PDB file of C-alpha atoms in Angstrom:
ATOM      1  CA  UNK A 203      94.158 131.120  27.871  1.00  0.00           C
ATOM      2  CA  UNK A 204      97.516 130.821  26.576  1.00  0.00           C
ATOM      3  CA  UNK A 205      99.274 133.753  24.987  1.00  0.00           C
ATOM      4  CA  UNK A 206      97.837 135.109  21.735  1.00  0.00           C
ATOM      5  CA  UNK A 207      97.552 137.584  19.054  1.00  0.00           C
ATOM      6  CA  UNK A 208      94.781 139.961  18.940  1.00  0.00           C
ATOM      7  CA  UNK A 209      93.790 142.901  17.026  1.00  0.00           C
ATOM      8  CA  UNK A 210      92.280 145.659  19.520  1.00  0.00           C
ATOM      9  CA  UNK A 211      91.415 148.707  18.132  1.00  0.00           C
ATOM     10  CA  UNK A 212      93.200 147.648  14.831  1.00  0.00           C
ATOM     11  CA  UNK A 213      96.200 147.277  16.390  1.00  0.00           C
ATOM     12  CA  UNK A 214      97.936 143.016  16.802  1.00  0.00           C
ATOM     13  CA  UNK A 215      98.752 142.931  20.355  1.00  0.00           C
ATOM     14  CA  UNK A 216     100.018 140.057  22.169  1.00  0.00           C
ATOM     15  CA  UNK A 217      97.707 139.387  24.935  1.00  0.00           C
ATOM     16  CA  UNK A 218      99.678 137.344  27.997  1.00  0.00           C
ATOM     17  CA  UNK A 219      98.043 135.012  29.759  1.00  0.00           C
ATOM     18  CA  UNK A 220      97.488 136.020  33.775  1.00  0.00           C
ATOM     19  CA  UNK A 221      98.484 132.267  34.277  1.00  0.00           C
ATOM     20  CA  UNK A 222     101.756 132.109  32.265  1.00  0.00           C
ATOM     21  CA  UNK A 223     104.666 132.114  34.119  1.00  0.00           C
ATOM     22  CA  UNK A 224     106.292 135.067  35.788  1.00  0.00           C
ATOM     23  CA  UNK A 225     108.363 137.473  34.034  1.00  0.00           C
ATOM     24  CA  UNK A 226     111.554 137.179  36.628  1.00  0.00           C
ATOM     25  CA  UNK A 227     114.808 137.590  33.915  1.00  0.00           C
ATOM     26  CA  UNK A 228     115.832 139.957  31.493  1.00  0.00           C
ATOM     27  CA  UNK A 229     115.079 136.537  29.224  1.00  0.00           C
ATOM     28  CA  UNK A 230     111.469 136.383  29.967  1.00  0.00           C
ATOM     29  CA  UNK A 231     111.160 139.756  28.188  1.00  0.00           C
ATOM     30  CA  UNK A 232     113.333 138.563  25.707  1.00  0.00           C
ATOM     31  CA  UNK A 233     110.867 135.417  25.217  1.00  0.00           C
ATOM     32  CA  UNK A 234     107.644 137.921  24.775  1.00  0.00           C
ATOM     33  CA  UNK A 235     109.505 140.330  22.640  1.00  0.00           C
ATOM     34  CA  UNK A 236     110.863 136.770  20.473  1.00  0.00           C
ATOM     35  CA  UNK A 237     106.490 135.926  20.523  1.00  0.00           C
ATOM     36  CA  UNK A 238     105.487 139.473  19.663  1.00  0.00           C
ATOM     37  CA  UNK A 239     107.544 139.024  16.577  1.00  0.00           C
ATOM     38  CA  UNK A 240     104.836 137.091  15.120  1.00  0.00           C
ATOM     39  CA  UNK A 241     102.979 139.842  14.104  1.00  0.00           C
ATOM     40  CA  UNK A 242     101.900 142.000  17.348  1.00  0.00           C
ATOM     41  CA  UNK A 243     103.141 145.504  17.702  1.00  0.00           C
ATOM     42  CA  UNK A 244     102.315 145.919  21.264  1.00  0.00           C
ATOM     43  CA  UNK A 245     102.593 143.140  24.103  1.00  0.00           C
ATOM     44  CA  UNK A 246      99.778 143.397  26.816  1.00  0.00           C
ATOM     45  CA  UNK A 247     101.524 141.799  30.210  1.00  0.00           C
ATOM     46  CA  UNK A 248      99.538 141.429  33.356  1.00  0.00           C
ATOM     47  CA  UNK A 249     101.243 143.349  36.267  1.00  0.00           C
ATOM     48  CA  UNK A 250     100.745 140.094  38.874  1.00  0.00           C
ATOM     49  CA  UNK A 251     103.128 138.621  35.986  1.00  0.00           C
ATOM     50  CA  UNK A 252     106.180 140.776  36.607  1.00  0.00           C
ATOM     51  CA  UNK A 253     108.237 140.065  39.228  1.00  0.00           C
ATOM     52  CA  UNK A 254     108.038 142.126  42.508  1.00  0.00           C
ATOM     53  CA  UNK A 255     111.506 143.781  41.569  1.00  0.00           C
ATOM     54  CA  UNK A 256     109.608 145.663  38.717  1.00  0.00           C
ATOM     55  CA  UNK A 257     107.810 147.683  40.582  1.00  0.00           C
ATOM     56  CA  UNK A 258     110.933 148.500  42.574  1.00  0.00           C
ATOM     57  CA  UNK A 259     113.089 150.827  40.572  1.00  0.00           C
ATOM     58  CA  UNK A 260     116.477 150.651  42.944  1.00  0.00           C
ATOM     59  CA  UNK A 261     116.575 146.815  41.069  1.00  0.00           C
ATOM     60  CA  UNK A 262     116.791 148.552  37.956  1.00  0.00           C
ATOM     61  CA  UNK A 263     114.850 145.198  36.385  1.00  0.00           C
ATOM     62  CA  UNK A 264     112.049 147.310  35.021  1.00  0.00           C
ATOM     63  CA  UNK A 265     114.767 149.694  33.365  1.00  0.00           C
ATOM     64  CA  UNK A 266     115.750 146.653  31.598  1.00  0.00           C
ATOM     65  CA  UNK A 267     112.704 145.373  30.466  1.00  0.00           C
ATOM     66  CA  UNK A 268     111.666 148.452  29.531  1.00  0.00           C
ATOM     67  CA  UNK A 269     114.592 149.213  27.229  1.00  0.00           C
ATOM     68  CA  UNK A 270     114.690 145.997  25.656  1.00  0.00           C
ATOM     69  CA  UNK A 271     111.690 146.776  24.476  1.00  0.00           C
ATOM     70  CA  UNK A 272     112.020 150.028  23.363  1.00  0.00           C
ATOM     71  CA  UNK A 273     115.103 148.692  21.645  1.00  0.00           C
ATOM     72  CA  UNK A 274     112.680 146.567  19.498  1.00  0.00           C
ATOM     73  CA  UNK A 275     110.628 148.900  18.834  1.00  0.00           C
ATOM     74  CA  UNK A 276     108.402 147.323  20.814  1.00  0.00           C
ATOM     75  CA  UNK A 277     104.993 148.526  22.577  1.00  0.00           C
ATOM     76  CA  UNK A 278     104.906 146.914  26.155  1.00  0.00           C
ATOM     77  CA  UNK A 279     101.274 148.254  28.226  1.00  0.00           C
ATOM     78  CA  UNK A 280     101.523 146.693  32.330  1.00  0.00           C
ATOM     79  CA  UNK A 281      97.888 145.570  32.128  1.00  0.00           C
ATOM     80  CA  UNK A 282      96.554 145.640  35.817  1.00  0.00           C
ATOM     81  CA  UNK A 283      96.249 147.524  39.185  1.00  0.00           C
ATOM     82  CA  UNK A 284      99.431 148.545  40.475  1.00  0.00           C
ATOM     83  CA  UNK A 285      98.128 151.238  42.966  1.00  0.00           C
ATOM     84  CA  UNK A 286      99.614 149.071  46.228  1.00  0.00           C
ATOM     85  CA  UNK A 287     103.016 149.872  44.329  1.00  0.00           C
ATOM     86  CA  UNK A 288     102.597 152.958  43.639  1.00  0.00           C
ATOM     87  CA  UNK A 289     101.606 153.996  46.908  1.00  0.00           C
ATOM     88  CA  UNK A 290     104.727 153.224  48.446  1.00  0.00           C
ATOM     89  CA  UNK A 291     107.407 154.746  45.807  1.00  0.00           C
ATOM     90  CA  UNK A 292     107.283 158.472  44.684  1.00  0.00           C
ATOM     91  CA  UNK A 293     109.883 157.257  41.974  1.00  0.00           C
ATOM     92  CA  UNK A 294     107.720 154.603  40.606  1.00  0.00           C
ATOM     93  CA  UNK A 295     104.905 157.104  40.460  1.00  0.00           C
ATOM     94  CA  UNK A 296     106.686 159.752  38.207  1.00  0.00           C
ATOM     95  CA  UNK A 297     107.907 156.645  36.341  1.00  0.00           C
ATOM     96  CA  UNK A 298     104.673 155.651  35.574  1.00  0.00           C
ATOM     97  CA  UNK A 299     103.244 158.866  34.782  1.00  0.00           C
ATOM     98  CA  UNK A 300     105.942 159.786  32.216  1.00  0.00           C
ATOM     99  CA  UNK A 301     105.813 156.820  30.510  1.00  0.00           C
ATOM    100  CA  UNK A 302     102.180 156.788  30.033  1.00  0.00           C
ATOM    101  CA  UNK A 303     102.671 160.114  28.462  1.00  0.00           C
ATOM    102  CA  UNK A 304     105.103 158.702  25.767  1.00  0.00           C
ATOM    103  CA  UNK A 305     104.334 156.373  23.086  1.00  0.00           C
ATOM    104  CA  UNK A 306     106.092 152.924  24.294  1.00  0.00           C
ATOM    105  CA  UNK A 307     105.865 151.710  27.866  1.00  0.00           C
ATOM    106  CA  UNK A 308     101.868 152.607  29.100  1.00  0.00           C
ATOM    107  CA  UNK A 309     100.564 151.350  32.613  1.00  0.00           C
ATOM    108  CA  UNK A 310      97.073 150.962  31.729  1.00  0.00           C
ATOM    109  CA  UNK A 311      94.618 149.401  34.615  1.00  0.00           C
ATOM    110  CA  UNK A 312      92.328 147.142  32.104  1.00  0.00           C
ATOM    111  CA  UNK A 313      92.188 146.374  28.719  1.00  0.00           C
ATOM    112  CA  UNK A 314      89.098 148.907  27.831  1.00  0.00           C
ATOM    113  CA  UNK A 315      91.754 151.545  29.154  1.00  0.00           C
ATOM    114  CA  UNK A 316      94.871 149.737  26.664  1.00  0.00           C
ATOM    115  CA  UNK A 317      91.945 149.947  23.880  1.00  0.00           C
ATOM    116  CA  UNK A 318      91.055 153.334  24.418  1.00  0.00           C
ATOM    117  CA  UNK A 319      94.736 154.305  24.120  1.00  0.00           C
ATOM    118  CA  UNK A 320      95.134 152.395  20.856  1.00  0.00           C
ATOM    119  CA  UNK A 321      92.368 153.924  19.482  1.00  0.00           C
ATOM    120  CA  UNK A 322      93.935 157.605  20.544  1.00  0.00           C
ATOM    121  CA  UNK A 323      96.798 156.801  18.823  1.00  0.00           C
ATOM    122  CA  UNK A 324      94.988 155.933  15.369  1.00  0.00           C
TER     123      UNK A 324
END
């Protein structure tokens, strides 16, 4: 499945593919943020699609894909289990949980659970 626009929960997300390439560069954000602009207001990335330095915060590469997004005014929801990661960093835990409290970076382990938050939000 290549990367497409959906509606879920009448919202036009833009559902990555778990076979696309890896997001590795602040320019592979850029790229989904550039494809979001087609009409999706959130982008749904699979976590095995980030690069292993997102899940490690001393990179600082998820603080920069993060706030490119944000700077868009873009939605991004990490689609996927990332317990192994969070297991080993207290910091990427508390990340995690304060973003999923806020309205614009959500770690969400399927897509019922990115659903069910669109539809809270309606």
């Amino acid at each position: 499945m290549p990367d497409e626009i959906q509606e879920r929960a009448g919202v036009q997300v833009l559902l990555c593919d778990p076979a696309g390439p890896p997001i590795a560069t602040e320019q592979d954000a850029l790229d989904l943020i550039g494809a979001a602009f087609l009409g999706a207001q959130v982008v749904a990335v699979p976590a095995d699609r980030l690069d292993e330095r997102f899940f490690s915060l001393g990179t600082r590469f998820a603080g920069e894909v993060m706030q490119k997004f944000v700077n868009y005014r873009l939605r991004l929801a990490v689609v996927g289990d990332i317990s192994a990661h969070l297991a080993e960093s207290s910091a990427l835990r508390a990340l995690v949980h304060e973003s999923n409290r806020a309205g614009h970076i959500w770690f969400v382990p399927d897509l019922g659970a990115l659903d069910a938050r669109l539809r809270a939000m309606a």
